[in-house]
Structures are given as structure tokens and as C-alpha cells.
mmCIF file of C-alpha atoms in Angstrom:
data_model
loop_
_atom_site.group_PDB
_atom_site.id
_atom_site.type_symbol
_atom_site.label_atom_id
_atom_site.label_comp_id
_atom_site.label_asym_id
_atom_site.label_seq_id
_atom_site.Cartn_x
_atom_site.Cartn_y
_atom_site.Cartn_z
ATOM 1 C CA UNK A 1 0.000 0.000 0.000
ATOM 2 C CA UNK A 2 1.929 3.023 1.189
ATOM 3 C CA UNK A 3 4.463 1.282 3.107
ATOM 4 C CA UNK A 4 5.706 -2.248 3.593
ATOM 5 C CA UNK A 5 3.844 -4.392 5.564
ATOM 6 C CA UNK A 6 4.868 -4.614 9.775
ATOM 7 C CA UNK A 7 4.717 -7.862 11.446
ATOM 8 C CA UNK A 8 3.726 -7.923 14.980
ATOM 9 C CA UNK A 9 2.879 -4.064 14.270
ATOM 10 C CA UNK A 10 0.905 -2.096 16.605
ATOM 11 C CA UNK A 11 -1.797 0.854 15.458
ATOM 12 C CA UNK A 12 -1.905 3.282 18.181
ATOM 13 C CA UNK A 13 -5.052 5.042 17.833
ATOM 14 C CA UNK A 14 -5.791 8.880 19.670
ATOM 15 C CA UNK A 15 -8.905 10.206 19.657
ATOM 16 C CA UNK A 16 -10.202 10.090 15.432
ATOM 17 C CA UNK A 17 -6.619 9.981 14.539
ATOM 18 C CA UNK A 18 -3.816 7.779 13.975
ATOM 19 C CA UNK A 19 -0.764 8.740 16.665
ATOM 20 C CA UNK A 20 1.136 5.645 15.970
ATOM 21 C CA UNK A 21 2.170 2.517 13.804
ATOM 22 C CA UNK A 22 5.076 0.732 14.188
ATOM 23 C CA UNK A 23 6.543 -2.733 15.550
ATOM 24 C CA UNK A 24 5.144 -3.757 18.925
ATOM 25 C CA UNK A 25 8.843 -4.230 20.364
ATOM 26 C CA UNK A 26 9.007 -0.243 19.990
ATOM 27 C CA UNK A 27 5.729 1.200 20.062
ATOM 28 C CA UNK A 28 4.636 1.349 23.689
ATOM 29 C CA UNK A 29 0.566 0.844 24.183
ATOM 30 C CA UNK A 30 -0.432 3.332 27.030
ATOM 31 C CA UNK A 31 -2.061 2.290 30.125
ATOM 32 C CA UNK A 32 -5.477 1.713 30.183
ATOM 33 C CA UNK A 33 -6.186 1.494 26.675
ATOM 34 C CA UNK A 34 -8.133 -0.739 24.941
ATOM 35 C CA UNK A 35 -6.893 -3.140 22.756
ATOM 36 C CA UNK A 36 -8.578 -5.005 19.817
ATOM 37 C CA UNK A 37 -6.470 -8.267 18.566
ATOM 38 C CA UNK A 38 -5.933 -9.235 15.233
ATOM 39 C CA UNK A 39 -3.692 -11.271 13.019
ATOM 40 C CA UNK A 40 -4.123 -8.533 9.974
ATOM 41 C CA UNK A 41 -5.221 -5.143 10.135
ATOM 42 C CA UNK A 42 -5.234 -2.921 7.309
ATOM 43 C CA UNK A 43 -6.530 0.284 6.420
ATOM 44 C CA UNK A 44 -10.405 0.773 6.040
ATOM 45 C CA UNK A 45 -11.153 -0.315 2.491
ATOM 46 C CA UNK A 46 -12.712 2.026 0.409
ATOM 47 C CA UNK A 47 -15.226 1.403 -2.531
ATOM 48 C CA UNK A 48 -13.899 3.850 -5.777
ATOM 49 C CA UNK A 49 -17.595 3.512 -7.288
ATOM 50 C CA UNK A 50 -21.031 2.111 -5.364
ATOM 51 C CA UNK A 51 -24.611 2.872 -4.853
ATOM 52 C CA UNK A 52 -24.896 2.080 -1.224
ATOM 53 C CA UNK A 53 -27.497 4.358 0.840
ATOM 54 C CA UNK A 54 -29.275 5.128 -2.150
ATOM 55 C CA UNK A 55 -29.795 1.578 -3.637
ATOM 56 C CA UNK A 56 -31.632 -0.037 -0.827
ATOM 57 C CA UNK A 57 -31.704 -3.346 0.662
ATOM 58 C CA UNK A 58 -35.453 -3.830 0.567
ATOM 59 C CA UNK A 59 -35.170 -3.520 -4.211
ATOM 60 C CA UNK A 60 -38.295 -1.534 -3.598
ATOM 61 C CA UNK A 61 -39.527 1.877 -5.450
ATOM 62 C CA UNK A 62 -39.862 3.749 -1.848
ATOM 63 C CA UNK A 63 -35.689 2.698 -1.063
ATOM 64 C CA UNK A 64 -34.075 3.233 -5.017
ATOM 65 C CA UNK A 65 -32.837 6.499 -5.138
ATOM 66 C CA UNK A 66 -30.043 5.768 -7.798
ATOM 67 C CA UNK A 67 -31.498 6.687 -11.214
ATOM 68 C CA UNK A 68 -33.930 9.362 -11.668
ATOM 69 C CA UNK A 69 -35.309 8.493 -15.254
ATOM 70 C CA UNK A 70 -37.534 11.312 -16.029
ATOM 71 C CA UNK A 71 -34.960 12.887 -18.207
ATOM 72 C CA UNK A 72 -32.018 11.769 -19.990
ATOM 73 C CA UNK A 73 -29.879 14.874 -18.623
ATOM 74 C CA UNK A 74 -29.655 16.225 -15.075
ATOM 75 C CA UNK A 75 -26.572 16.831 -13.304
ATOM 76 C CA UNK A 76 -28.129 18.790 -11.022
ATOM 77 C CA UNK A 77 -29.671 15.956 -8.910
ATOM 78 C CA UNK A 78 -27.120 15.321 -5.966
ATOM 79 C CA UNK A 79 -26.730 11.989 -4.293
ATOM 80 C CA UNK A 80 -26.153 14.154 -1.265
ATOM 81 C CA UNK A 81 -29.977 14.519 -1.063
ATOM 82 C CA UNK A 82 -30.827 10.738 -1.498
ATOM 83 C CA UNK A 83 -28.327 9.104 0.912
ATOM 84 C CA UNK A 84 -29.903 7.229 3.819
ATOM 85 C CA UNK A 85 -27.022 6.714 6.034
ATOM 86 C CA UNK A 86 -28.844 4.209 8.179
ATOM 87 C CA UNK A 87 -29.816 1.813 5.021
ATOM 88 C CA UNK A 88 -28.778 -2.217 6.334
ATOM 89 C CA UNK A 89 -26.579 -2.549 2.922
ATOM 90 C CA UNK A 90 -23.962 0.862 4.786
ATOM 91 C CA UNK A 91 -23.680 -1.650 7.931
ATOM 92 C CA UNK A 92 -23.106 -4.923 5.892
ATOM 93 C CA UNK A 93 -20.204 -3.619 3.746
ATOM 94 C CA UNK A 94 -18.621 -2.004 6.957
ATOM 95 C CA UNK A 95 -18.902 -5.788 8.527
ATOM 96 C CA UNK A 96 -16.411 -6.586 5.613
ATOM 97 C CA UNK A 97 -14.362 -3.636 6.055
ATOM 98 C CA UNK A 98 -15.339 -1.332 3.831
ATOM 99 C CA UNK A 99 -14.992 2.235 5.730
ATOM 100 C CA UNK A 100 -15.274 4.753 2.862
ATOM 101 C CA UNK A 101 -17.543 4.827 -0.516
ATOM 102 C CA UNK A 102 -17.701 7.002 -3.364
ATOM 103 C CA UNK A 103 -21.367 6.473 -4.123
ATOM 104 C CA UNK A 104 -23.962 7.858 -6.379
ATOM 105 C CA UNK A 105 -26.118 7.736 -8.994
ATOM 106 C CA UNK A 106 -25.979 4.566 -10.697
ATOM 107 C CA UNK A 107 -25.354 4.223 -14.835
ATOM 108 C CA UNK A 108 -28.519 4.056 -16.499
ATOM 109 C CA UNK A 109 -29.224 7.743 -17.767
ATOM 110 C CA UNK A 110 -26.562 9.799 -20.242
ATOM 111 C CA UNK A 111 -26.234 12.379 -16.982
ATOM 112 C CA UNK A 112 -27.635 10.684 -13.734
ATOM 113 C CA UNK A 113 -26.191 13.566 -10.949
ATOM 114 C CA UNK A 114 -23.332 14.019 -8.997
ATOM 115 C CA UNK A 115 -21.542 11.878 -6.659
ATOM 116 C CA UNK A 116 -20.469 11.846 -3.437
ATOM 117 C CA UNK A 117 -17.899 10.491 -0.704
ATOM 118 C CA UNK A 118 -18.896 8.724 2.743
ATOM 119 C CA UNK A 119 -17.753 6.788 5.653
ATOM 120 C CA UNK A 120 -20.161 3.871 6.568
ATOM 121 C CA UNK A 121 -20.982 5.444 9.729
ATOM 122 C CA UNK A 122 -23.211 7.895 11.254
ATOM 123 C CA UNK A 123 -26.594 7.978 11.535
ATOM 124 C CA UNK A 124 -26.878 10.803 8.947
ATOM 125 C CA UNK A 125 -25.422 12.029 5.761
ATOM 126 C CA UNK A 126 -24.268 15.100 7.713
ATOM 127 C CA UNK A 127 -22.305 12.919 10.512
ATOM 128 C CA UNK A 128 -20.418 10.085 6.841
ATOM 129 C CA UNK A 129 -19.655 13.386 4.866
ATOM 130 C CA UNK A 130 -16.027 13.387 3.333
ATOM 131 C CA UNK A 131 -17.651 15.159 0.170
ATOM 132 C CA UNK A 132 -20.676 16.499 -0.937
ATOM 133 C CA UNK A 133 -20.416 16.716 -4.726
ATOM 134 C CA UNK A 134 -17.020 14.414 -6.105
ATOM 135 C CA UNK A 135 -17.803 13.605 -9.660
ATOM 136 C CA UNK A 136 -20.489 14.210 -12.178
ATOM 137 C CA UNK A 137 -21.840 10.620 -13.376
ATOM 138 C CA UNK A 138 -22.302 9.896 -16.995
ATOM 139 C CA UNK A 139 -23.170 6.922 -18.976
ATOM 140 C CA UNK A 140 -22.089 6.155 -22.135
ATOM 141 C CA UNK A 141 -23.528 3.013 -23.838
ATOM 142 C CA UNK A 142 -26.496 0.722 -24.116
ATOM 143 C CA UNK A 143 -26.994 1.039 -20.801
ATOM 144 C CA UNK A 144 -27.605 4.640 -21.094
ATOM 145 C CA UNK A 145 -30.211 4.166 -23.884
ATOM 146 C CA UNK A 146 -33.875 4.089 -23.483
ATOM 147 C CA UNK A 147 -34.742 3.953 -26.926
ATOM 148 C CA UNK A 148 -36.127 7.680 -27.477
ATOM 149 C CA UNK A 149 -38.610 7.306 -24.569
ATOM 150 C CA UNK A 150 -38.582 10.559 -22.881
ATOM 151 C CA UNK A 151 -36.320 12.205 -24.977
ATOM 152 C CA UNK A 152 -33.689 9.870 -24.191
ATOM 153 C CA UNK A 153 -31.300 8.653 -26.612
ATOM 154 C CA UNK A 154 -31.818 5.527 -28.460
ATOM 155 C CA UNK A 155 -28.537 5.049 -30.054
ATOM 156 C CA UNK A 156 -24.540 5.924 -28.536
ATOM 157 C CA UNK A 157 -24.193 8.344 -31.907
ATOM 158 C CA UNK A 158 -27.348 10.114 -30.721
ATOM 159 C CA UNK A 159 -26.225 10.636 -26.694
ATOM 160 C CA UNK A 160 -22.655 11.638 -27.760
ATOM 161 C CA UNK A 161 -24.372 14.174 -29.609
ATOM 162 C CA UNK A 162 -27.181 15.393 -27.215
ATOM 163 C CA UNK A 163 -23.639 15.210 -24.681
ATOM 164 C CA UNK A 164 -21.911 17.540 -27.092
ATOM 165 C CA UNK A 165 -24.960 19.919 -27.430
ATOM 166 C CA UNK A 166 -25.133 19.986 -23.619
ATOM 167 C CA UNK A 167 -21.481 21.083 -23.093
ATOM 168 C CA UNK A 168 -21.956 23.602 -25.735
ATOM 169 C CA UNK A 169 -24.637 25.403 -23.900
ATOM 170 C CA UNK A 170 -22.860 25.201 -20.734
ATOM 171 C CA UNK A 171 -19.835 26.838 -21.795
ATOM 172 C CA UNK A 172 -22.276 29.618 -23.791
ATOM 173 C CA UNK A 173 -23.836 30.041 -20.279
ATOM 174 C CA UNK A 174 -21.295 30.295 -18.097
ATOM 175 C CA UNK A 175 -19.944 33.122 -20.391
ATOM 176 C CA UNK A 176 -22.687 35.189 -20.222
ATOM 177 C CA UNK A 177 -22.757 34.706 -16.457
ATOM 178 C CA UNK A 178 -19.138 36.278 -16.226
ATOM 179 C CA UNK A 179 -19.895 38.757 -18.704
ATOM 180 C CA UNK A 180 -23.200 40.052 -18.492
ATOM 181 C CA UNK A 181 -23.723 43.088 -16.204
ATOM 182 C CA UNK A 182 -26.112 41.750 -13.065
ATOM 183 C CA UNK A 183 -29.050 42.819 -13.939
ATOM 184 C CA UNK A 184 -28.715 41.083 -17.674
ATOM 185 C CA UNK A 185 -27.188 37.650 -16.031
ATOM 186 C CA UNK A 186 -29.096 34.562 -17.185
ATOM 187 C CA UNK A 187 -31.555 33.118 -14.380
ATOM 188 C CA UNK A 188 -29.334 30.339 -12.545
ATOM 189 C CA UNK A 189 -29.484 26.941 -14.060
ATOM 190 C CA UNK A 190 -28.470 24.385 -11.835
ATOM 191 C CA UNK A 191 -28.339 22.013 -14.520
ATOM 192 C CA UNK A 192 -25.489 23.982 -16.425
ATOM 193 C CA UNK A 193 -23.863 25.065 -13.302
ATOM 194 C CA UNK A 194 -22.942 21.415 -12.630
ATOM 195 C CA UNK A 195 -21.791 20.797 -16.073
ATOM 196 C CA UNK A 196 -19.392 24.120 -16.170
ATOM 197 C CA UNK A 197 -17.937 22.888 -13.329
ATOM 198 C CA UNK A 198 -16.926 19.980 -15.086
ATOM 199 C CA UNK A 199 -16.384 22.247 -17.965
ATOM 200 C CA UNK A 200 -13.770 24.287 -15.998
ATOM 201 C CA UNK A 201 -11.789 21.241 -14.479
ATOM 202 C CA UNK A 202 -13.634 21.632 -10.583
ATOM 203 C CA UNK A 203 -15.080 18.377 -10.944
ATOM 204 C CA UNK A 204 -14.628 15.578 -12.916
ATOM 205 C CA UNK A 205 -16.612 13.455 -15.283
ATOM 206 C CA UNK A 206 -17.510 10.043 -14.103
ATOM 207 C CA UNK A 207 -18.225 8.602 -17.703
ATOM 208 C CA UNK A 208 -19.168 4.560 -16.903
ATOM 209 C CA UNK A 209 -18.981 2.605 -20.782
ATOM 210 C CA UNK A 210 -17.775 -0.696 -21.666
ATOM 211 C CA UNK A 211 -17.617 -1.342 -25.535
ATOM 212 C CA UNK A 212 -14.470 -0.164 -27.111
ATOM 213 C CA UNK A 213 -16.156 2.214 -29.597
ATOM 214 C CA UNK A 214 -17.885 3.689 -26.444
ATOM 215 C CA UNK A 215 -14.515 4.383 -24.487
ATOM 216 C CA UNK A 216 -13.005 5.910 -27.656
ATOM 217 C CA UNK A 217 -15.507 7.819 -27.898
ATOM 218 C CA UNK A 218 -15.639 9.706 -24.433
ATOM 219 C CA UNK A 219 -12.111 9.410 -25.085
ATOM 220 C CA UNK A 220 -12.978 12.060 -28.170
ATOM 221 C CA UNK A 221 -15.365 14.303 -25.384
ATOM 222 C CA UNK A 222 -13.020 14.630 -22.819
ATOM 223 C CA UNK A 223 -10.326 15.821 -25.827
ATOM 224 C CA UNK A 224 -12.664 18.202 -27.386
ATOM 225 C CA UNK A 225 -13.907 19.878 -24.238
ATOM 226 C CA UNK A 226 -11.215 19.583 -22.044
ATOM 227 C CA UNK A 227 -12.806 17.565 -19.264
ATOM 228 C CA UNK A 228 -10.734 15.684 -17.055
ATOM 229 C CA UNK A 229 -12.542 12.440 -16.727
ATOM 230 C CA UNK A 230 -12.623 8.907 -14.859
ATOM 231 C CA UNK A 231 -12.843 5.961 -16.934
ATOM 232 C CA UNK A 232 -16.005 3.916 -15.161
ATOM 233 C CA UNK A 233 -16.629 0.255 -15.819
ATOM 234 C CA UNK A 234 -14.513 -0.187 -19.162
ATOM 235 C CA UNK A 235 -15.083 -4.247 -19.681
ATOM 236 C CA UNK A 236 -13.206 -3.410 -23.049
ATOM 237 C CA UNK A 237 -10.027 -1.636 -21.408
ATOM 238 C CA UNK A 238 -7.280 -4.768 -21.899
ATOM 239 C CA UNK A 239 -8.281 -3.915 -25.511
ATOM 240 C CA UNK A 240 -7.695 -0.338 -25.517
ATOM 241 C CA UNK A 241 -4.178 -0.388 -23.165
ATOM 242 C CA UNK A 242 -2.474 2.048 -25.401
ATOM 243 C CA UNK A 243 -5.096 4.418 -25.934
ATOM 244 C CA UNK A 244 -6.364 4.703 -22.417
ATOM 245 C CA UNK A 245 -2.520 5.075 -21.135
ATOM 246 C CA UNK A 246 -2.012 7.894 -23.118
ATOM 247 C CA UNK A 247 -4.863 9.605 -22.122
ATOM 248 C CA UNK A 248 -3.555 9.775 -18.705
ATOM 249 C CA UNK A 249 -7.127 9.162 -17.089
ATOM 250 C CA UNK A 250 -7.840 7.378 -14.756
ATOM 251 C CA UNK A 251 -9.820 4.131 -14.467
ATOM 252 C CA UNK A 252 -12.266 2.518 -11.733
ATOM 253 C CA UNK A 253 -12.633 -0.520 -13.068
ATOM 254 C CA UNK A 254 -15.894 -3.207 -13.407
ATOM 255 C CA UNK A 255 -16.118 -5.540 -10.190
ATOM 256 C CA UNK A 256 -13.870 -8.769 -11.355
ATOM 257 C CA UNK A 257 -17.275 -10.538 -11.023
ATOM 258 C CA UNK A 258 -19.204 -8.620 -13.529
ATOM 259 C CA UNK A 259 -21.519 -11.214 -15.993
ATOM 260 C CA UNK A 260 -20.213 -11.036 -19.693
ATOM 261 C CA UNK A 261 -23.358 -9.687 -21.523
ATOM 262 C CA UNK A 262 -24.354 -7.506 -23.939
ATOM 263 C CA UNK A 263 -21.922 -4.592 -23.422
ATOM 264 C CA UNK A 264 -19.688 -6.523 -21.346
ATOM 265 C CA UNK A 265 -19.351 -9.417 -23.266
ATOM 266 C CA UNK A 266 -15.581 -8.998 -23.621
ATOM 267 C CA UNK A 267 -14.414 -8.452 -19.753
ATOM 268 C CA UNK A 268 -11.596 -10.112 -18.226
ATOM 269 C CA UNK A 269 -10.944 -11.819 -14.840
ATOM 270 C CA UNK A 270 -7.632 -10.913 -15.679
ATOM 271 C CA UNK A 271 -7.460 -6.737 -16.335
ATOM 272 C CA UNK A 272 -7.133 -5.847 -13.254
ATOM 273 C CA UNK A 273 -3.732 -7.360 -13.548
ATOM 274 C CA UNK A 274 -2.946 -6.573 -17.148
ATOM 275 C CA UNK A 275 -3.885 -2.648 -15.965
ATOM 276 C CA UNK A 276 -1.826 -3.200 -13.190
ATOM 277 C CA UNK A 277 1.330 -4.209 -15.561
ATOM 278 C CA UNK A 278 0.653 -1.645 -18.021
ATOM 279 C CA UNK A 279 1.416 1.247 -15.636
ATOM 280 C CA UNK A 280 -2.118 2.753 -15.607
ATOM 281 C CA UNK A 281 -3.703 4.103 -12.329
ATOM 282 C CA UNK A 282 -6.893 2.583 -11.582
ATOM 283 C CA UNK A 283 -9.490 1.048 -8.696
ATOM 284 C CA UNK A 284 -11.596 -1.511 -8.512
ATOM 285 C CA UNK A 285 -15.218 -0.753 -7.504
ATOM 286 C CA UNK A 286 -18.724 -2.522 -6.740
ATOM 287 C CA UNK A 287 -20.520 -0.972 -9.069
ATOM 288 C CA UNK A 288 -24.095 -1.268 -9.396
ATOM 289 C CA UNK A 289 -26.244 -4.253 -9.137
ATOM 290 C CA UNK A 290 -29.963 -4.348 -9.989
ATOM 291 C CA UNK A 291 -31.177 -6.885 -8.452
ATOM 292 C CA UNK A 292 -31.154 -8.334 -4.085
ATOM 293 C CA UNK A 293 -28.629 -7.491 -2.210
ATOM 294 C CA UNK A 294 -28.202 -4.462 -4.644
ATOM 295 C CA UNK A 295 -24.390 -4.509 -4.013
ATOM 296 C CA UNK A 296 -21.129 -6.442 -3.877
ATOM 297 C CA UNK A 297 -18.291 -6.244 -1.139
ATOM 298 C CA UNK A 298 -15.358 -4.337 -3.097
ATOM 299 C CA UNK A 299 -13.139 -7.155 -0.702
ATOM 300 C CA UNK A 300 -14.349 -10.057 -2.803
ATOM 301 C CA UNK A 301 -13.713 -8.143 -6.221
ATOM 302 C CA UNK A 302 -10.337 -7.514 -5.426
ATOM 303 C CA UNK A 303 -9.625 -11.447 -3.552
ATOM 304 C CA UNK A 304 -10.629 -12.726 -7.066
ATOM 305 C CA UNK A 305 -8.218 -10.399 -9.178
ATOM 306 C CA UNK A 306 -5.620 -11.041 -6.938
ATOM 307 C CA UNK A 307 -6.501 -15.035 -7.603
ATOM 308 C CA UNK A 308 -6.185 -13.605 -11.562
ATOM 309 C CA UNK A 309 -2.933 -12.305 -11.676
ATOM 310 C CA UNK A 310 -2.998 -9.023 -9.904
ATOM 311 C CA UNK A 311 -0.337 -9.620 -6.399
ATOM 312 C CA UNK A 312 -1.668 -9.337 -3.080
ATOM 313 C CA UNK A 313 0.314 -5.916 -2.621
ATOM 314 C CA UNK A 314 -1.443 -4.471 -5.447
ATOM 315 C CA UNK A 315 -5.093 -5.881 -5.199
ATOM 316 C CA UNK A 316 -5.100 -4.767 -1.361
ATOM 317 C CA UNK A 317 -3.871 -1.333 -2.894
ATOM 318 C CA UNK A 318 -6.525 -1.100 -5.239
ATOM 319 C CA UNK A 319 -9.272 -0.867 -2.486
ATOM 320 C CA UNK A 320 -7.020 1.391 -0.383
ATOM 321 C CA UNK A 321 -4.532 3.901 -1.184
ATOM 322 C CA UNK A 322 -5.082 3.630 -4.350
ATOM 323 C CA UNK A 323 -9.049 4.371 -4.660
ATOM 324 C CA UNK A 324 -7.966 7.302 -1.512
ATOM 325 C CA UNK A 325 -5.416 9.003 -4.662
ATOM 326 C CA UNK A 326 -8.067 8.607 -7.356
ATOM 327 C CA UNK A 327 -10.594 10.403 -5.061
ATOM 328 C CA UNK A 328 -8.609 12.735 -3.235
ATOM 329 C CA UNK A 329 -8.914 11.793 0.161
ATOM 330 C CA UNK A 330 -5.328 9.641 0.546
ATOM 331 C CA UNK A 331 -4.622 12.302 2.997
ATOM 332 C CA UNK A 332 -6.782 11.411 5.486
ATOM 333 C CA UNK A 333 -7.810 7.796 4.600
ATOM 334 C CA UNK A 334 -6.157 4.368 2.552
ATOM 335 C CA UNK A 335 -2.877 3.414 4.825
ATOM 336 C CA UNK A 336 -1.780 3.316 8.055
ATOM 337 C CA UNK A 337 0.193 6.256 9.270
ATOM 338 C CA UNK A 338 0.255 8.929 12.009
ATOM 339 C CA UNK A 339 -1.944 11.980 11.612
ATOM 340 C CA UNK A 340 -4.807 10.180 9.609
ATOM 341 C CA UNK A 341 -8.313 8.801 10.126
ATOM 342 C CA UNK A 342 -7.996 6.256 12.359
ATOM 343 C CA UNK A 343 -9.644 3.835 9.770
ATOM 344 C CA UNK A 344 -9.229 0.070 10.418
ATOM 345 C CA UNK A 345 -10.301 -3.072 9.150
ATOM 346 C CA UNK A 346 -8.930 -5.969 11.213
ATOM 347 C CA UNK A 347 -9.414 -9.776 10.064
ATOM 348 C CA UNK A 348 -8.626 -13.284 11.290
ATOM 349 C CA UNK A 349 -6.920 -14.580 8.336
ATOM 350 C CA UNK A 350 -5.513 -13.110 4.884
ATOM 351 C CA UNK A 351 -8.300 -10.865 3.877
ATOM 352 C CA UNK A 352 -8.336 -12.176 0.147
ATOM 353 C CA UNK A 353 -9.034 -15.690 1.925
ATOM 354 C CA UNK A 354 -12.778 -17.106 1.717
ATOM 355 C CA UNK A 355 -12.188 -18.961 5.277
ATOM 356 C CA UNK A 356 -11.205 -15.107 6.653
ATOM 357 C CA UNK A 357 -13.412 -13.254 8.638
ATOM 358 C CA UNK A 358 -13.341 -9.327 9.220
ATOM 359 C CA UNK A 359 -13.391 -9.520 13.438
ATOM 360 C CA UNK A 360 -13.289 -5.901 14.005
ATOM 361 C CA UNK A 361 -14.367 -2.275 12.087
ATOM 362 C CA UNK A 362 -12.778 0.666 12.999
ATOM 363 C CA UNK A 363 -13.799 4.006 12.128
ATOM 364 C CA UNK A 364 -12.895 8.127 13.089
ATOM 365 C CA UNK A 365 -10.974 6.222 15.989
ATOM 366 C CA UNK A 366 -14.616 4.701 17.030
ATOM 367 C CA UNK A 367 -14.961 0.801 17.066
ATOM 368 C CA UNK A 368 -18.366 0.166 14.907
ATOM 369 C CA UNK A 369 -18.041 -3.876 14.320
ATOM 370 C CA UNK A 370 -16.833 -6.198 16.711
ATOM 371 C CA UNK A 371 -18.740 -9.613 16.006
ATOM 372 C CA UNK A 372 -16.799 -12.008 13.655
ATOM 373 C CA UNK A 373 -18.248 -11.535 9.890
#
């Protein structure tokens, strides 16, 4: 991860912070405290792309907040406003571990709203905040298609170009917002607020697409508009190595246990690993899942890359300090050193191993899972 592992190590937790990591021959444990045993702790694990606490546990209309489909565009709509921090699906990925997800809006519309990042704890949005409004989620792809119902799309050529059109009049009105005396300033649109922010490099695209054509082709957006974007999903990416390297963007990529269908038809067991050798900065992620439990454990994606080629360094990496980079937040969460959230996931066994349970969940210095899971 960020360091090389410690045997016999000791986490010396203060308050919501880390004070302390080293060997336990040098790293004295103060009086009184309490101490949780385990034979491998490691940071909190953090998700790079879910819909926990908006897709509920109960796959019912009153608890599935993750896709608004009553237009095909609106980045206005904020996951922020949707989470329910006390949903049983934030409490069942903590059991594994999992102490921070970037969650939102799931693929399914060409703009779905904007992102957000979380710990799973709290009993409100307020109390998980790490940050309100990460990335604006796109989709680019069947998926995204509704076949023309409500003005959606019905073809990828069609969406790139209702896309295009969209970034066009964002640009055109964030112009005449700086310009424009104020008394002549356009009435606010939130819609094209959110996209100029993407427009202006604040916030990036999340663009989720699988088929090769489909990444080249937000490939093309991000070029002609200048967007800085993340590379969501790409099933196709051991196909496009080259081209997706020298864009320089980013990648979350598909849970390793994604079905081949459809879109995904060409995905790999083994890209996680052949990303991984090819240099390119990337996460893996949960992703979205439409039918009961409505999510995966990000643990389980990254035990079965690291059973396809990817090393145990590196797949523990990808759902720690890795993910913390991608998002922004490596300075307070994904390893194990003094001065950050005291984040902890501690398990009987080699994480990656099915046998292995996750005996302990520590987050913001507070103990929140105890019970062997």
C-alpha cells in the first residue's frame, strides 16, 4: 500500500486519529487502553464507485434512489440529497471492512447527478460526509439508452451528440454569467452550473462505458472539451491499453465478477492485472447491481483479481490507497500512518481468503463492528 507491511505491528489510535504505527517491540501501548487483537489489520477499504445508501436493501420503489429516469440529462440531482445513512446494505459492507464509498447515482441515464464520498458510519449524511459533490456521473452506452422514450437517446451516436450539445450550452452560459452586467445575467441553471464545473476542471466526469467504440468515444469528449474524466466500468479496457494510457485518465474498473453480456461481453478476470502491468492508475469498484442485495463487497472483487494475476500488494492497494489518490482523500484515509483517520479493518486470516473473517471495524478512531463476519 503506502508502506511495507509490519509484522507484529501495533496501530496506536488517539482520539479520530492515527498517533502511531510501528513494531510492537518499539511502540509502547499506554495504560489503560483498549486493545482489539488481530492477526491482519489494514486500512479501512474504500469502494472507488457504489450505490450504497441510495440503492436499498429492501429492491423496492420507496428505497431506489439511484437513477432518476424522467430525463435523460440532469446533473443537477445530488446523491447528497438521497443518501440514507442508516440503510442495512452501509452496515453490511462495513462488517467486511469497507470504511469509505464514493457512491452515487448509478449508470442508467446519459447524466444521472453528482456523486459523493462517505464513511459507513453515522446515523446521517451530515455525521459520513467526506464530500458532498465528487464527480459528475455519466453513462455512455447501451446502458444509457432508453430507446427515445422521454427524450432519451436511443442510439450511442445520438447521446454523444445530445452530450456535445449539452457542453456547448454550458460553456455559452457560463460566459454570459461572467460577462453580463447583473441585472442582464441569465436566471441560474443548476443544470449547467454542474456541467461548467466539469467544464472548468472543478469536478470531474464520471463517464461509466464498456464497448471499445464507447470508451473511444468519451475518449474524443473529454479531448474536445477539455474535461478531465474517470474511466467507469470499461469491460473493453485490456483492448484499448495504449489508448487509455495515453490519455492519462484514470480508471475505476468493473467488479472482477461482472456477468459477460451484452456490453460486457468482452471483460476479463484478468485486467485488473494486465492494468496493473501496463502502468495505468486505476481502482476496482462494486458498481451497481440491480437486483437483491443491490451490491457487492469491493473485498471479494479484489480477492478474485488477486486469484487472476494481480499480487496481493497491489489488489489490497486497489481498495485502499489507491481508490484514496483517485478520489482525493489519501490524505486522510487508505494506509496506516500517524496523523490520519484512524480507519481500520482488522481480520482473522488473509483478507483475500474465503475462510477469513473481518473480526473488528474501525472508524474516526470509534470501534463500529466487533462480532466475527
Amino acid at each position: 500500500m503506502a508502506g511495507e507491511p509490519i509484522r507484529n505491528g501495533v496501530v496506536l489510535v488517539e482520539g479520530a486519529r492515527i498517533k502511531a504505527v510501528g513494531p510492537a517491540a518499539t511502540t509502547t501501548i499506554p495504560d489503560g487502553a483498549r486493545v482489539l487483537k488481530a492477526k491482519v489489520v489494514t486500512p479501512g477499504l474504500i469502494d472507488a464507485h457504489s450505490v450504497v445508501g441510495l440503492s436499498g436493501l429492501l429492491n423496492q420503489p420507496h428505497d431506489q434512489e439511484q437513477l432518476e429516469k424522467s430525463a435523460p440529462i440532469q446533473p443537477e440531482l445530488r446523491a447528497l440529497d438521497g443518501y440514507n445513512a442508516r440503510d442495512p446494505l452501509v452496515d453490511w459492507v462495513r462488517s467486511f471492512g469497507v470504511t469509505t464509498v464514493h457512491t452515487g447515482h448509478a449508470p442508467g441515464a446519459l447524466i444521472s447527478g453528482q456523486t459523493m464520498i462517505v464513511k459507513t458510519s453515522g446515523q446521517s449524511v451530515e455525521e459520513a460526509l467526506l464530500n458532498p459533490s465528487a464527480m459528475i456521473a455519466a453513462t455512455l452506452g447501451p446502458r444509457g439508452l432508453q430507446d427515445g422514450k422521454d427524450k432519451a437517446p436511443g442510439t450511442v451516436s445520438k447521446a454523444v451528440a445530445m452530450l456535445r450539445a449539452e457542453l456547448i450550452k454550458a460553456a455559452e452560459y457560463a460566459q454570459k454569467r461572467a460577462k453580463t452586467d447583473l441585472e442582464k445575467r441569465p436566471a441560474r441553471d443548476l443544470r449547467l452550473e454542474a456541467l461548467g464545473r466539469a467544464l472548468d476542471g472543478q469536478q470531474p466526469l464520471l463517464l461509466t462505458t464498456h464497448r471499445h467504440q464507447d470508451i473511444l468515444a468519451a475518449l474524443r469528449i473529454a479531448a474536445e472539451f477539455k474535461l478531465r474524466i474517470v474511466l467507469d466500468g470499461v469491460a473493453d479496457a485490456h483492448l484499448l491499453l495504449d489508448a487509455i494510457k495515453q490519455s492519462g485518465f484514470p480508471v475505476f474498473l468493473h467488479p472482477t465478477m461482472f456477468r459477460a453480456t451484452q456490453e460486457t461481453e468482452n471483460l476479463s478476470f484478468e485486467t485488473a492485472a494486465k492494468l496493473k502491468q501496463a502502468g495505468f492508475p486505476f481502482a476496482l469498484q462494486s458498481g451497481f447491481e440491480a437486483y437483491v442485495p443491490k451490491t457487492r463487497v469491493v473485498l471479494f472483487e479484489a480477492a478474485v483479481a488477486a486469484a487472476n494475476g494481480l499480487n496481493f500488494t497491489d489488489a489490497l492497494a486497489s481498495i485502499t490507497i489507491d481508490p484514496a489518490r483517485l478520489l482525493g482523500i489519501a490524505e486522510r484515509v487508505g494506509s496506516l500512518a500517524p496523523g490520519k483517520d484512524a480507519d481500520l479493518a482488522l481480520y482473522d486470516g488473509d483478507p483475500f481468503e474465503y475462510t477469513s473473517h473481518c473480526v473488528g471495524v474501525v472508524i474516526n478512531g470509534v470501534v463500529t463492528d466487533s462480532a466475527p463476519h
